[in-house]
Structure formats: structure tokens, C-alpha cells
PDB file of C-alpha atoms and ligand atoms in Angstrom:
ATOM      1  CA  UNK Q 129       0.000   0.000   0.000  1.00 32.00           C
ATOM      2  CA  UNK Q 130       1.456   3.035  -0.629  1.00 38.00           C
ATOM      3  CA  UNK Q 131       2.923   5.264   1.956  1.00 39.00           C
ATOM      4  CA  UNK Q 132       0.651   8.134   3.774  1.00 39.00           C
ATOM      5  CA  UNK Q 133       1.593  11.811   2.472  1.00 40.00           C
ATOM      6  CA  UNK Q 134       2.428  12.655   5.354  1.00 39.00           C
ATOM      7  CA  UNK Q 135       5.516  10.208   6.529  1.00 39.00           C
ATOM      8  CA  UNK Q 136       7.562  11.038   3.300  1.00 40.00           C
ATOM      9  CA  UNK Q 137      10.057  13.889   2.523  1.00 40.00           C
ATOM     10  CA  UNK Q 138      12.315  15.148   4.767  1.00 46.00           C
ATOM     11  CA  UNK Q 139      12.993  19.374   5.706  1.00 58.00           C
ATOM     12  CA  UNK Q 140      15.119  19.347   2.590  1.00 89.00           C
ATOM     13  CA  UNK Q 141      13.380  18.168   0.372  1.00 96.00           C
ATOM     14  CA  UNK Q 142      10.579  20.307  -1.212  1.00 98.00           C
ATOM     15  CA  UNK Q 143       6.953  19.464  -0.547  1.00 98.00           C
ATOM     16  CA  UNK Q 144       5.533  20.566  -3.190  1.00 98.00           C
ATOM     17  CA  UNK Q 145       7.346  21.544  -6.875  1.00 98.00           C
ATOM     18  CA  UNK Q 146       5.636  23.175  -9.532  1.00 98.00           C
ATOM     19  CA  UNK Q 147       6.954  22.654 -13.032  1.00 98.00           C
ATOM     20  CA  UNK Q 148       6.623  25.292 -15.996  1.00 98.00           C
ATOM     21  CA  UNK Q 149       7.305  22.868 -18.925  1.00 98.00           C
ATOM     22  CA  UNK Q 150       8.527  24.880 -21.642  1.00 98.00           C
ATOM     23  CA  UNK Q 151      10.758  24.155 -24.154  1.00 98.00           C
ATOM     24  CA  UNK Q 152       9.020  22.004 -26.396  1.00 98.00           C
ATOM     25  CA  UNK Q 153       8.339  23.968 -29.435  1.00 97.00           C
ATOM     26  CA  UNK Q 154      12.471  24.552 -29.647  1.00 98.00           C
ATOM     27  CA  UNK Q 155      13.048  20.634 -28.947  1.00 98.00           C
ATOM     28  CA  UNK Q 156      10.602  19.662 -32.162  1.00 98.00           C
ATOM     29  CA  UNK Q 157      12.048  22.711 -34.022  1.00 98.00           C
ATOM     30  CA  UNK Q 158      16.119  21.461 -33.873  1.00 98.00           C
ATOM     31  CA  UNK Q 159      14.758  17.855 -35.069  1.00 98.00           C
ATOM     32  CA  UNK Q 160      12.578  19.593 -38.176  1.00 98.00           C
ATOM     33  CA  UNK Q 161       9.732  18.094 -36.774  1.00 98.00           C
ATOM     34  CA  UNK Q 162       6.272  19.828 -36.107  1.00 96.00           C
ATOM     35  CA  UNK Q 163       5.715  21.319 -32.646  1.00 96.00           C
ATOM     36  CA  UNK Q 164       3.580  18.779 -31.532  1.00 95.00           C
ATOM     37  CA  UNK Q 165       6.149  16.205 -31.545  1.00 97.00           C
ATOM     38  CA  UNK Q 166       7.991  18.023 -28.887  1.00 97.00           C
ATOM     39  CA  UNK Q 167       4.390  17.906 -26.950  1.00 97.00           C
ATOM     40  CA  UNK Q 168       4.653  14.438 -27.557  1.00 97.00           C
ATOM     41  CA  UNK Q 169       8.003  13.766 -26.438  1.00 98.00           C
ATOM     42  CA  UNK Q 170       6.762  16.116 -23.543  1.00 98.00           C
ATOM     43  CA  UNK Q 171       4.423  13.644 -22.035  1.00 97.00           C
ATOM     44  CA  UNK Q 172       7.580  11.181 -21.581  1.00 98.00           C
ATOM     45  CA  UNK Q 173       9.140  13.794 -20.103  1.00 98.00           C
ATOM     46  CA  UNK Q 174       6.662  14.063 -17.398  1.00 98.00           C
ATOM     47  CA  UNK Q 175       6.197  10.512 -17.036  1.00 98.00           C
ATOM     48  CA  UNK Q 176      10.200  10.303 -15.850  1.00 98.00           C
ATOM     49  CA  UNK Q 177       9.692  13.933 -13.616  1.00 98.00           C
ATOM     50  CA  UNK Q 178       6.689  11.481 -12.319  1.00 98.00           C
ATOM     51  CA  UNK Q 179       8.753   8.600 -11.063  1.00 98.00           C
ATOM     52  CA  UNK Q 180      11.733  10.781 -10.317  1.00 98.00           C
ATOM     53  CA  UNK Q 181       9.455  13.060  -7.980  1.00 98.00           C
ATOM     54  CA  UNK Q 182       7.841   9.470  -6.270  1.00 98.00           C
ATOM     55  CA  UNK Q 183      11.639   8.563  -5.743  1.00 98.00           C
ATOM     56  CA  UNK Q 184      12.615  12.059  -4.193  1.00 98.00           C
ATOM     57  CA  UNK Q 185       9.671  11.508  -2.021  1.00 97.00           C
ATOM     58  CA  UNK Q 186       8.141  14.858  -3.096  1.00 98.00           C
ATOM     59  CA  UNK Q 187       4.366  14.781  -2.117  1.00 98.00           C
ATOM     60  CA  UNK Q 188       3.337  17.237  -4.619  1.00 98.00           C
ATOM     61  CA  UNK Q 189       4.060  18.202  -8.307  1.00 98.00           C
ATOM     62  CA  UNK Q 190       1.821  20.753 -10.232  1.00 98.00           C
ATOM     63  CA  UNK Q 191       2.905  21.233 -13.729  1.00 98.00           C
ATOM     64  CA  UNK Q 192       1.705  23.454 -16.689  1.00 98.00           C
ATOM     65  CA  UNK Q 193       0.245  21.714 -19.569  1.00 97.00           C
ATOM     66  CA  UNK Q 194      -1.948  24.070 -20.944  1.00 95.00           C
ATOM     67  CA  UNK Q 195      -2.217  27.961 -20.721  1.00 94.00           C
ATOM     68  CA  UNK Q 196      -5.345  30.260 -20.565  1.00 93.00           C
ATOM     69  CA  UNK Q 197      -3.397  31.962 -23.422  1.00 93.00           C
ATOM     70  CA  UNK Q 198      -2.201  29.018 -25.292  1.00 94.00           C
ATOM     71  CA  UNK Q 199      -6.043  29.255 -27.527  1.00 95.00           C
ATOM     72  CA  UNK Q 200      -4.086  31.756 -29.227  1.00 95.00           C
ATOM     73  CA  UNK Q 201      -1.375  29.332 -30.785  1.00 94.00           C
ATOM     74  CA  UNK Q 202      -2.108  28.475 -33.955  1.00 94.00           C
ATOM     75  CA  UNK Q 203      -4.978  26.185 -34.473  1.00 95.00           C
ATOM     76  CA  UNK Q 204      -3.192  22.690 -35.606  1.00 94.00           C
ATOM     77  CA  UNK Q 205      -1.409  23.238 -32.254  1.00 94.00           C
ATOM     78  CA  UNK Q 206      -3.937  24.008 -29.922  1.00 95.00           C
ATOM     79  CA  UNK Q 207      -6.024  20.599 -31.660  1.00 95.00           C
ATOM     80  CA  UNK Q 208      -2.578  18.864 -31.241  1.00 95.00           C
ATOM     81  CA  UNK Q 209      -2.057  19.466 -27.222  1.00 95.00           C
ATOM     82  CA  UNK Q 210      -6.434  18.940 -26.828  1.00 96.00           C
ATOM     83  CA  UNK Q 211      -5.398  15.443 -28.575  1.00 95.00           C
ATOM     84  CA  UNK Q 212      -2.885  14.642 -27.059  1.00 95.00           C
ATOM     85  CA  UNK Q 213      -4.793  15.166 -23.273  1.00 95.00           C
ATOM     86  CA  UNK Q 214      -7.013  12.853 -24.430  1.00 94.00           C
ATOM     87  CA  UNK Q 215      -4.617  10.296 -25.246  1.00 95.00           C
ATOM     88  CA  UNK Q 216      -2.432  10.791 -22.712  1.00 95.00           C
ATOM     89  CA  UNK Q 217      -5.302  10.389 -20.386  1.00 95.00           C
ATOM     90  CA  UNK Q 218      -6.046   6.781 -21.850  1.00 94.00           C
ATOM     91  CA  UNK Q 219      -2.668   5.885 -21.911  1.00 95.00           C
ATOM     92  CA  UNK Q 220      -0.984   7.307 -18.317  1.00 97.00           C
ATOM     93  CA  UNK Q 221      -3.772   7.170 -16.137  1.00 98.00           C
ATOM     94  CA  UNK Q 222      -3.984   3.882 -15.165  1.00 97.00           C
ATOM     95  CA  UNK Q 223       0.091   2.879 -14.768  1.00 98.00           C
ATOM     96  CA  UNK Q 224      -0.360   6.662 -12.344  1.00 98.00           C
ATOM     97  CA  UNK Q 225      -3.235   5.054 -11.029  1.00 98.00           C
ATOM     98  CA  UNK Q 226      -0.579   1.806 -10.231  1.00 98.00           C
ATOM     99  CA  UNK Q 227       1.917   4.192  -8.391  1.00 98.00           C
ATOM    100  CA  UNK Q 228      -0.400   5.868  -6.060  1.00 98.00           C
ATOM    101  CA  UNK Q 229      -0.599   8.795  -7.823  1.00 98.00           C
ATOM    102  CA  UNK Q 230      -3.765  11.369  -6.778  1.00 98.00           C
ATOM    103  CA  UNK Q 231      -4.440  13.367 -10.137  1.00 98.00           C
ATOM    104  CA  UNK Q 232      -6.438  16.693 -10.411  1.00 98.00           C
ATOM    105  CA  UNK Q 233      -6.555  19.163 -13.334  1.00 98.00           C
ATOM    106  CA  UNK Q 234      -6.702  22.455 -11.677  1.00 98.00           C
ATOM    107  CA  UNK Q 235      -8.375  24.649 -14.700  1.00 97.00           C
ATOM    108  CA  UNK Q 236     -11.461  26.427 -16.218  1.00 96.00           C
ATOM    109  CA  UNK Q 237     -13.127  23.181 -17.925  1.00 95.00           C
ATOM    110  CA  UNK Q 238     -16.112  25.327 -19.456  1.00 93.00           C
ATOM    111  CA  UNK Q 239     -14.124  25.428 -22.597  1.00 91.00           C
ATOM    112  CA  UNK Q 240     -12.808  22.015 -23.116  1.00 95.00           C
ATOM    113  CA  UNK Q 241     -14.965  19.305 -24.904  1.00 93.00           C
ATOM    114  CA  UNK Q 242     -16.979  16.658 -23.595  1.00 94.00           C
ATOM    115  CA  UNK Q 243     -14.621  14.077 -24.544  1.00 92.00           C
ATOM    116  CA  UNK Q 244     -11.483  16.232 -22.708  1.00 94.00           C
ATOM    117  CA  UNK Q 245     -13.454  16.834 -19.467  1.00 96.00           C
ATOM    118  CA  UNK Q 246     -15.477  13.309 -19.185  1.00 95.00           C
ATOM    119  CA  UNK Q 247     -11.506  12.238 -19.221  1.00 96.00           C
ATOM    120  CA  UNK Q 248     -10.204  14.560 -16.434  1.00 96.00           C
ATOM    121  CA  UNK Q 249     -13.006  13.734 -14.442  1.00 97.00           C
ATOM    122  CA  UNK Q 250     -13.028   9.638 -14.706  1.00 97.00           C
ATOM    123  CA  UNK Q 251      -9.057  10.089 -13.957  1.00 98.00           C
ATOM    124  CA  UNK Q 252      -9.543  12.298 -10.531  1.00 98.00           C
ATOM    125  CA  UNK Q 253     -12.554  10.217  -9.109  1.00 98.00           C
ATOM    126  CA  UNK Q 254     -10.082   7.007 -10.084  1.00 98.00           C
ATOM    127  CA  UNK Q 255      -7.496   8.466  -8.282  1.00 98.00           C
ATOM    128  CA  UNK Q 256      -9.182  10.257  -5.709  1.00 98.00           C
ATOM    129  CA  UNK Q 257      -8.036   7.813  -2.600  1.00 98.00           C
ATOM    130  CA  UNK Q 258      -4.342   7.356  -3.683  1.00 98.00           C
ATOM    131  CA  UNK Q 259      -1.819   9.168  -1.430  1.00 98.00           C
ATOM    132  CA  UNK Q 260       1.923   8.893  -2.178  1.00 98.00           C
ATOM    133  CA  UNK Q 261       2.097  12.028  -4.966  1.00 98.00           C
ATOM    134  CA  UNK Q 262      -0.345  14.441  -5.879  1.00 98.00           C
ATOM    135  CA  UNK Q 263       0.054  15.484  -9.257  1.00 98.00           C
ATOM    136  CA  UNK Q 264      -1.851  18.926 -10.539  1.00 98.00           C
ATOM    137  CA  UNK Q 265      -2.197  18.643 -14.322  1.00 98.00           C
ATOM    138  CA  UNK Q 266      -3.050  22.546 -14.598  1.00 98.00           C
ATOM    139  CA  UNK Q 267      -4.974  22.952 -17.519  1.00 97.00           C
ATOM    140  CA  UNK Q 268      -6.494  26.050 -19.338  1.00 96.00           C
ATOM    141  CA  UNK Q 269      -5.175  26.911 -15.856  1.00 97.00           C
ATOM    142  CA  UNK Q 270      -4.010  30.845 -15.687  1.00 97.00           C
ATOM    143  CA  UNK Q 271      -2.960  32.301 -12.203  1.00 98.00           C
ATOM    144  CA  UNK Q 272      -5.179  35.725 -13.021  1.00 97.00           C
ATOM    145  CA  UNK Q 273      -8.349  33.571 -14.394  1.00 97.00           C
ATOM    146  CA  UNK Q 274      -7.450  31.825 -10.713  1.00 98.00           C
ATOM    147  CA  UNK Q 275      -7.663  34.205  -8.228  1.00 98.00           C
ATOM    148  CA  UNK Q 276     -10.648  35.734 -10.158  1.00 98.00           C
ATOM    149  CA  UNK Q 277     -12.937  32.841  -9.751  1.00 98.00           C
ATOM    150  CA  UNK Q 278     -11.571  32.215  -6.073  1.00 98.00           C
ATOM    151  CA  UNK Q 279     -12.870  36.179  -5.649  1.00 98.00           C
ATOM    152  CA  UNK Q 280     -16.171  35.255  -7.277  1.00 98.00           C
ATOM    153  CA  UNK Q 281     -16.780  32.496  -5.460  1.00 98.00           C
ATOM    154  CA  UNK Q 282     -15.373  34.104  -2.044  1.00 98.00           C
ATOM    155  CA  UNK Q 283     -18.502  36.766  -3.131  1.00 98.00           C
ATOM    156  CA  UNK Q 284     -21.208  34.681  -4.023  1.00 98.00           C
ATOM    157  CA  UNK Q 285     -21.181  33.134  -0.739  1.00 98.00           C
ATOM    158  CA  UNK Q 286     -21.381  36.597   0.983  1.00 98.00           C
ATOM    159  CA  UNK Q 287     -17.822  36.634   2.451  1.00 98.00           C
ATOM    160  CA  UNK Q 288     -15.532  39.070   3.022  1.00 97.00           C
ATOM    161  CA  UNK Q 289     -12.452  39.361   0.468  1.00 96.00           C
ATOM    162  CA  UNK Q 290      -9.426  37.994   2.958  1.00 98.00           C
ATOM    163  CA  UNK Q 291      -6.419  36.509   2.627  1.00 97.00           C
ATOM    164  CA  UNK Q 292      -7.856  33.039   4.034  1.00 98.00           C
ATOM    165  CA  UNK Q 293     -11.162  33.009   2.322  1.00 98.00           C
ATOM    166  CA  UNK Q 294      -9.380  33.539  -1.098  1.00 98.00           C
ATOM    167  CA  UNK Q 295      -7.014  31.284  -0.737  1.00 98.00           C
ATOM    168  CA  UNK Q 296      -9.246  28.591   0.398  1.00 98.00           C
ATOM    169  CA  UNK Q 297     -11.003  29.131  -2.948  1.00 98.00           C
ATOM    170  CA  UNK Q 298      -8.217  29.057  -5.518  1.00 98.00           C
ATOM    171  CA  UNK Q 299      -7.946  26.412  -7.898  1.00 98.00           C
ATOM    172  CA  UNK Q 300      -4.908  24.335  -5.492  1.00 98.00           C
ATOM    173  CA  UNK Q 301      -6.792  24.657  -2.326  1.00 98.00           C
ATOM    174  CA  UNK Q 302      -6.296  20.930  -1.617  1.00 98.00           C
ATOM    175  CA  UNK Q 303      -2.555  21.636  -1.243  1.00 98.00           C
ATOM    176  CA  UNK Q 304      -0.038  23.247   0.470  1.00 98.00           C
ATOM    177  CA  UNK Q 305       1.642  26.542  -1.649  1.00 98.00           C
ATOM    178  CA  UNK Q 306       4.686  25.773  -3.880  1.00 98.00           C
ATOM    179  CA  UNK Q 307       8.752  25.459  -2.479  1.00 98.00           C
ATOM    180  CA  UNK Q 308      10.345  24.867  -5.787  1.00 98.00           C
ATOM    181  CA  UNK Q 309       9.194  26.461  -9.248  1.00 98.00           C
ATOM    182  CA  UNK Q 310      11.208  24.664 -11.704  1.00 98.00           C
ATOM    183  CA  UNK Q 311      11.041  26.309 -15.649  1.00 98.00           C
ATOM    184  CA  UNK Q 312      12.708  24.905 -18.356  1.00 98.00           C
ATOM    185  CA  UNK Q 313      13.726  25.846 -21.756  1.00 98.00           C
ATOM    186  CA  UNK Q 314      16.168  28.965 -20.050  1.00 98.00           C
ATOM    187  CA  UNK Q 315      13.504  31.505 -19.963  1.00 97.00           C
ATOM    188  CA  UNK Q 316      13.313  33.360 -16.785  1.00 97.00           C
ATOM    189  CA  UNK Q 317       9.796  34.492 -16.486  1.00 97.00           C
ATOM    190  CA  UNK Q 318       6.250  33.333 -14.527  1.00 97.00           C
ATOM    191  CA  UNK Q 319       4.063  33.261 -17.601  1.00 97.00           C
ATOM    192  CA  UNK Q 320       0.684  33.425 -15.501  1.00 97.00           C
ATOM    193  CA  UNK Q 321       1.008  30.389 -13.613  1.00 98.00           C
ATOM    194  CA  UNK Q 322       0.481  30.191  -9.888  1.00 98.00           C
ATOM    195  CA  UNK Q 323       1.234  33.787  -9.336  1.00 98.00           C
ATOM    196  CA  UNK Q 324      -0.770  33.506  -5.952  1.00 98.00           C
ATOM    197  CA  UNK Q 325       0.649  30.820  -4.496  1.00 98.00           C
ATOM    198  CA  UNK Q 326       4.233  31.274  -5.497  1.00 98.00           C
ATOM    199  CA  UNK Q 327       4.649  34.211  -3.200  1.00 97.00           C
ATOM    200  CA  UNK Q 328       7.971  32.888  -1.164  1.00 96.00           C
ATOM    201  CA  UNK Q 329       8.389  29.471  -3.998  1.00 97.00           C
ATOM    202  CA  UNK Q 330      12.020  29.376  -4.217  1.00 97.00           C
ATOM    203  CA  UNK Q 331      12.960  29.885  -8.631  1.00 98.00           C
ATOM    204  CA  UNK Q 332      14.906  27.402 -10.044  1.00 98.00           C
ATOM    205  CA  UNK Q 333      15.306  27.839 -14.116  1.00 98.00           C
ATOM    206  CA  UNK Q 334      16.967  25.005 -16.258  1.00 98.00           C
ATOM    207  CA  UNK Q 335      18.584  25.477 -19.613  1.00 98.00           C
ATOM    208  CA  UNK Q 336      17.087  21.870 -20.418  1.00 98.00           C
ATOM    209  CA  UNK Q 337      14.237  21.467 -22.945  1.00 98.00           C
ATOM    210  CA  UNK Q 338      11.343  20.070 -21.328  1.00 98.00           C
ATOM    211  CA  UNK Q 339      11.546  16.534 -23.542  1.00 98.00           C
ATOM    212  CA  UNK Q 340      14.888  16.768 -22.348  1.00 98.00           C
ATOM    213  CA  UNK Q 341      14.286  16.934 -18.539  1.00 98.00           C
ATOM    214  CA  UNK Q 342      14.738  13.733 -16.093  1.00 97.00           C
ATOM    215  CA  UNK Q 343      15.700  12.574 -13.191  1.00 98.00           C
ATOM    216  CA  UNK Q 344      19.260  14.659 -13.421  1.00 97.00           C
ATOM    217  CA  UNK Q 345      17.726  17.503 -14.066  1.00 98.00           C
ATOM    218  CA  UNK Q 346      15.142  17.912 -10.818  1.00 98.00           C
ATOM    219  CA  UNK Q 347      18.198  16.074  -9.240  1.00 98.00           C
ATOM    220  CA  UNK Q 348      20.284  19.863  -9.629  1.00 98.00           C
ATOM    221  CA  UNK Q 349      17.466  21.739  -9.191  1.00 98.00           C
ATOM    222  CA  UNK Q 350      16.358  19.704  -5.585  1.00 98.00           C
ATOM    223  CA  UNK Q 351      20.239  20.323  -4.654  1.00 97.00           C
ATOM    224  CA  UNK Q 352      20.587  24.373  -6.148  1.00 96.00           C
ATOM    225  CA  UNK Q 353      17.194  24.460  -3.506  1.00 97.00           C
ATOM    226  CA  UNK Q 354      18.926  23.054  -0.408  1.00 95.00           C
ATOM    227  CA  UNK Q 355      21.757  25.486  -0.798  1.00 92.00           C
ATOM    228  CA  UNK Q 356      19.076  28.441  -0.855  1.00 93.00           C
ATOM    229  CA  UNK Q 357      17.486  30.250   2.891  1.00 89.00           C
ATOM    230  CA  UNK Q 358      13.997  30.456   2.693  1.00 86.00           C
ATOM    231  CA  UNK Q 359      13.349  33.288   5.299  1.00 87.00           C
ATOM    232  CA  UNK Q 360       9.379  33.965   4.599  1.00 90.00           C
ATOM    233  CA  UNK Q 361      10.394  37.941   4.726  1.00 90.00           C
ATOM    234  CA  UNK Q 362      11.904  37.655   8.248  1.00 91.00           C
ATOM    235  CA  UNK Q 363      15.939  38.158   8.522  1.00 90.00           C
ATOM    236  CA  UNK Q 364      18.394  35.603   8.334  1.00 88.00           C
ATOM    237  CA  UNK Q 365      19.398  36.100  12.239  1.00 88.00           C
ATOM    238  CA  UNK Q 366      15.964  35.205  13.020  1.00 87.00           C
ATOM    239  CA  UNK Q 367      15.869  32.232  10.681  1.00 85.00           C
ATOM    240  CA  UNK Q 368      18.719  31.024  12.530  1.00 86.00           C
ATOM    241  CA  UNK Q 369      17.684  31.517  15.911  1.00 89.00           C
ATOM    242  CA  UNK Q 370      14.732  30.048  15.188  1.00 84.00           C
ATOM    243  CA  UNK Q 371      16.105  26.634  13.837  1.00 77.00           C
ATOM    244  CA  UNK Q 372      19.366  26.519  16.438  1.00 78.00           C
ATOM    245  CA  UNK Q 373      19.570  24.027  18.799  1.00 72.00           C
ATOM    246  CA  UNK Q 374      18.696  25.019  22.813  1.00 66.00           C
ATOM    247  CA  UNK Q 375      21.819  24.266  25.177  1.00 61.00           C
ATOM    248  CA  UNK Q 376      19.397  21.257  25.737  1.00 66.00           C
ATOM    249  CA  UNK Q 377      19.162  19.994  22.590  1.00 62.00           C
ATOM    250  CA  UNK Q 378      23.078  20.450  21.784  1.00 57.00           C
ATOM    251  CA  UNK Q 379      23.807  18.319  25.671  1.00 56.00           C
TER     252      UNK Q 379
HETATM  253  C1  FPP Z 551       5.584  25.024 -23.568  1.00 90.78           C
HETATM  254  O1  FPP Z 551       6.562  24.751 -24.543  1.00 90.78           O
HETATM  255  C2  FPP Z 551       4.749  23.836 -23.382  1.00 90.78           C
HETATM  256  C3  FPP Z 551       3.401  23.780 -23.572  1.00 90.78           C
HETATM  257  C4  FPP Z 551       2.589  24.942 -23.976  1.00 90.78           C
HETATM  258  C5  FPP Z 551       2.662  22.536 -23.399  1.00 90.78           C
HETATM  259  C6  FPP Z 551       3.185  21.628 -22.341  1.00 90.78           C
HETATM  260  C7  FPP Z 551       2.622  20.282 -22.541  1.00 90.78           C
HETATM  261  C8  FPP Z 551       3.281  19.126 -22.328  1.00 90.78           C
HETATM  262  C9  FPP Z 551       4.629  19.018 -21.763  1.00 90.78           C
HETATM  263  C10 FPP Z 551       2.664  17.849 -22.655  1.00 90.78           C
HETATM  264  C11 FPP Z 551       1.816  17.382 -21.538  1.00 90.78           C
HETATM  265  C12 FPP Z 551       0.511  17.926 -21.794  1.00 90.78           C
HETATM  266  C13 FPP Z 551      -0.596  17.238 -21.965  1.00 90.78           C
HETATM  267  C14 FPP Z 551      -1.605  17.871 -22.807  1.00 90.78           C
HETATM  268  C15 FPP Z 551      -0.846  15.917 -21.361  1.00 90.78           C
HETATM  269  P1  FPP Z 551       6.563  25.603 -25.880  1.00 90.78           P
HETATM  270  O2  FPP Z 551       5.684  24.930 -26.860  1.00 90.78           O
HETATM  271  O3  FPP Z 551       6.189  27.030 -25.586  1.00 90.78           O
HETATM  272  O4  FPP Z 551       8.066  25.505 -26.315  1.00 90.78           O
HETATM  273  P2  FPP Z 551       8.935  26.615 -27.062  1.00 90.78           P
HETATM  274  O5  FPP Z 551       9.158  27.729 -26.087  1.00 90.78           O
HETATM  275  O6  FPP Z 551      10.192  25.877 -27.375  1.00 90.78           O
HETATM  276  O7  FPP Z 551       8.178  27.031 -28.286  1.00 90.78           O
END
């Protein structure tokens, strides 16, 4: 049975990583192949970040698949990564399924097809109990269309706009905020994703393609992270005294 969430990981190691997977387009590009391929190739990429997250003992792993402003890519693309969901939802879910992986597609579905959502929704309820890794598939997912709806709901319900309330409405509510944001493909930007709960994520960016990314690669970026202070706007004195060992501990 697999292990609870809750006895895995250690202080070092992240709780939660979130992935932007970029890269792609570039990897499909070098090979004169169409961008989809690098999609493609994409999927086996996450597959290995998968296993090599289950192996780190990292509890969660949210990654970007699919932008609120990826619509605008050209059409044969957009058709391409909608496909490719829906195969990769056949395909994966059940060996994710075998691992004890809990999958949720964090997203606005009102645009996706039948097909798409009556997939993402068979795969969560599957998955629902399992407890070694969740894994956020974030889909039509865009941190702005996020804390939007969490606002709407946060109104329709008559509360007032907090902190708390909001965040207990945004689209990851069933996990704790990001430690590590991990982007490939050597661009150094956000892009939209998570921008609420990435407030003190440490950044992390690879100059790895994303169908190029494995267990070597999140094996630098979990090490460049345990060099780093995370000190949550206090001061590093503070951070220290905080962690040091009393005179009783040290005896
Ligand atoms: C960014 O690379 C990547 C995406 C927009 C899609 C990411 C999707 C996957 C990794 C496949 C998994 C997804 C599904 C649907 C299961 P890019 O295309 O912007 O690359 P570029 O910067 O080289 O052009």
C-alpha cells in the first residue's frame, strides 16, 4: 500500500514543486519536426519527472500543460495538445493510477470538450483515494483567471475578500503553496502560472528542454534548492535563531 503523504520527505526536500514545462516547441524545431512532436516527447518527459518526484519523495508536483493563453497558438497546435490530453489520459492514467498517484486538473473546464473533461473527471474520481504524490495537471489553468474565480466564489457566498477566504477558494486549495518552481527551456519568467501561491516558492530555471528533462535535471534543481534560505520575509538572524539548537538539545 502506498505510503501516507504525510511520513515522506524530509525538511530538505521540497513538498511541493511546480513545473513550468517549456521548451518544447524549440526541442521539435532542432529535429525539423512539427511542434507537436515536442508535446509528444513532452508527455515522456513528465512521465520520468513522475517517477523521479515518487523517488525524491516529493508529495506534490503541479505542472503546466496548458495555458489560458495558449487558444491563441495556432490552431493545428492548440487541436494537437487537446489530442494529445485525451490520449495521454487513456494511456498514463492507469500505470499513475498503479503508483499511487492522486491526479487533479486544476483549470477552467467550461471550454474544453466533452470528450477532454469526461476524461479529467473519470481520472480524478479514479485516483481520488491514492496518497503517495499528488500530481496537478493545470490545464487552461491561468494564475489571473485563478484568483478571479476564487474572488467570485469568495462573493457569491457573501464573504468578506481575505487573505484566508481567497485562498481557500483558488484552484490548489487541496494543497499546500509551492517550495520549488522549476522552468525549463532557459527563460526566466512566470508566464501566468500560480502567481498567488508562489509568493515565497524558491525559482529554479533550467537550460534543459522540457523533452529533455529527467531525473538529473530535478536532481540539480532539488540540490541548487537546499543550498538556498527560505526566510518567509523575516531576517536571516531570526531564521537562525529560530532553527538553532537550545543548550538542551546540543547536551
Ligand atoms: C511550452 O513549450 C509547453 C506547452 C505549452 C505545453 C506543455 C505540454 C506538455 C509538456 C505535454 C503534456 C501535456 C498534456 C496535454 C498531457 P513551448 O511549446 O512554448 O516551447 P517553445 O518555447 O520551445 O516554443
Amino acid at each position: 500500500m502506498a505510503e501516507p503523504l504525510s511520513s515522506q520527505g524530509s525538511i530538505a526536500t521540497p513538498h511541493h514543486v511546480a513545473i513550468v514545462m517549456d521548451g518544447n516547441g524549440r526541442w521539435a524545431k532542432k529535429r525539423f519536426l512539427p511542434r507537436v512532436a515536442g508535446h509528444k516527447q513532452g508527455v515522456e518527459a513528465l512521465r520520468r519527472t513522475v517517477k523521479a518526484c515518487l523517488d525524491a519523495g516529493i508529495q506534490v508536483l503541479s505542472v503546466f500543460a496548458f495555458s489560458s493563453e495558449n487558444w491563441a497558438r495556432p490552431a493545428d497546435e492548440v487541436s494537437g495538445l487537446m489530442e494529445l490530453m485525451a490520449l495521454a489520459l487513456s494511456r498514463e492514467v492507469s500505470g499513475l493510477h498503479q503508483q499511487g498517484v492522486q491526479i487533479h486538473f486544476p483549470g477552467d473546464k467550461s471550454r474544453l470538450s466533452p470528450r477532454v473533461t469526461e476524461g479529467l473527471e473519470k481520472a480524478q474520481a479514479l485516483t481520488a483515494h491514492n496518497t503517495r504524490l499528488v500530481l496537478n495537471v493545470c490545464f487552461n489553468y491561468g494564475g489571473r483567471w485563478d484568483i478571479v474565480q476564487a474572488a467570485a466564489q469568495v462573493q457569491a457566498q457573501g464573504l468578506p475578500i481575505t487573505e484566508q477566504n481567497l485562498a481557500q477558494h483558488l484552484a490548489l486549495a487541496h494543497v499546500p503553496d509551492p517550495d520549488l518552481f522549476i522552468r525549463t527551456g532557459g527563460e526566466m519568467r512566470v508566464s501566468n502560472f500560480l502567481i498567488w501561491q508562489m509568493a515565497y516558492a524558491e525559482f529554479y530555471f533550467s537550460q534543459a528542454l522540457w523533452p529533455d528533462f529527467g531525473p538529473s535535471e530535478l536532481e540539480s534543481a532539488l540540490a541548487a534548492y537546499q543550498r538556498r534560505e527560505r526566510r518567509f520575509g523575516l531576517t536571516s538572524e531570526q531564521i537562525n535563531a529560530a532553527t538553532a539548537p537550545t543548550p538542551e538539545e546540543n547536551r
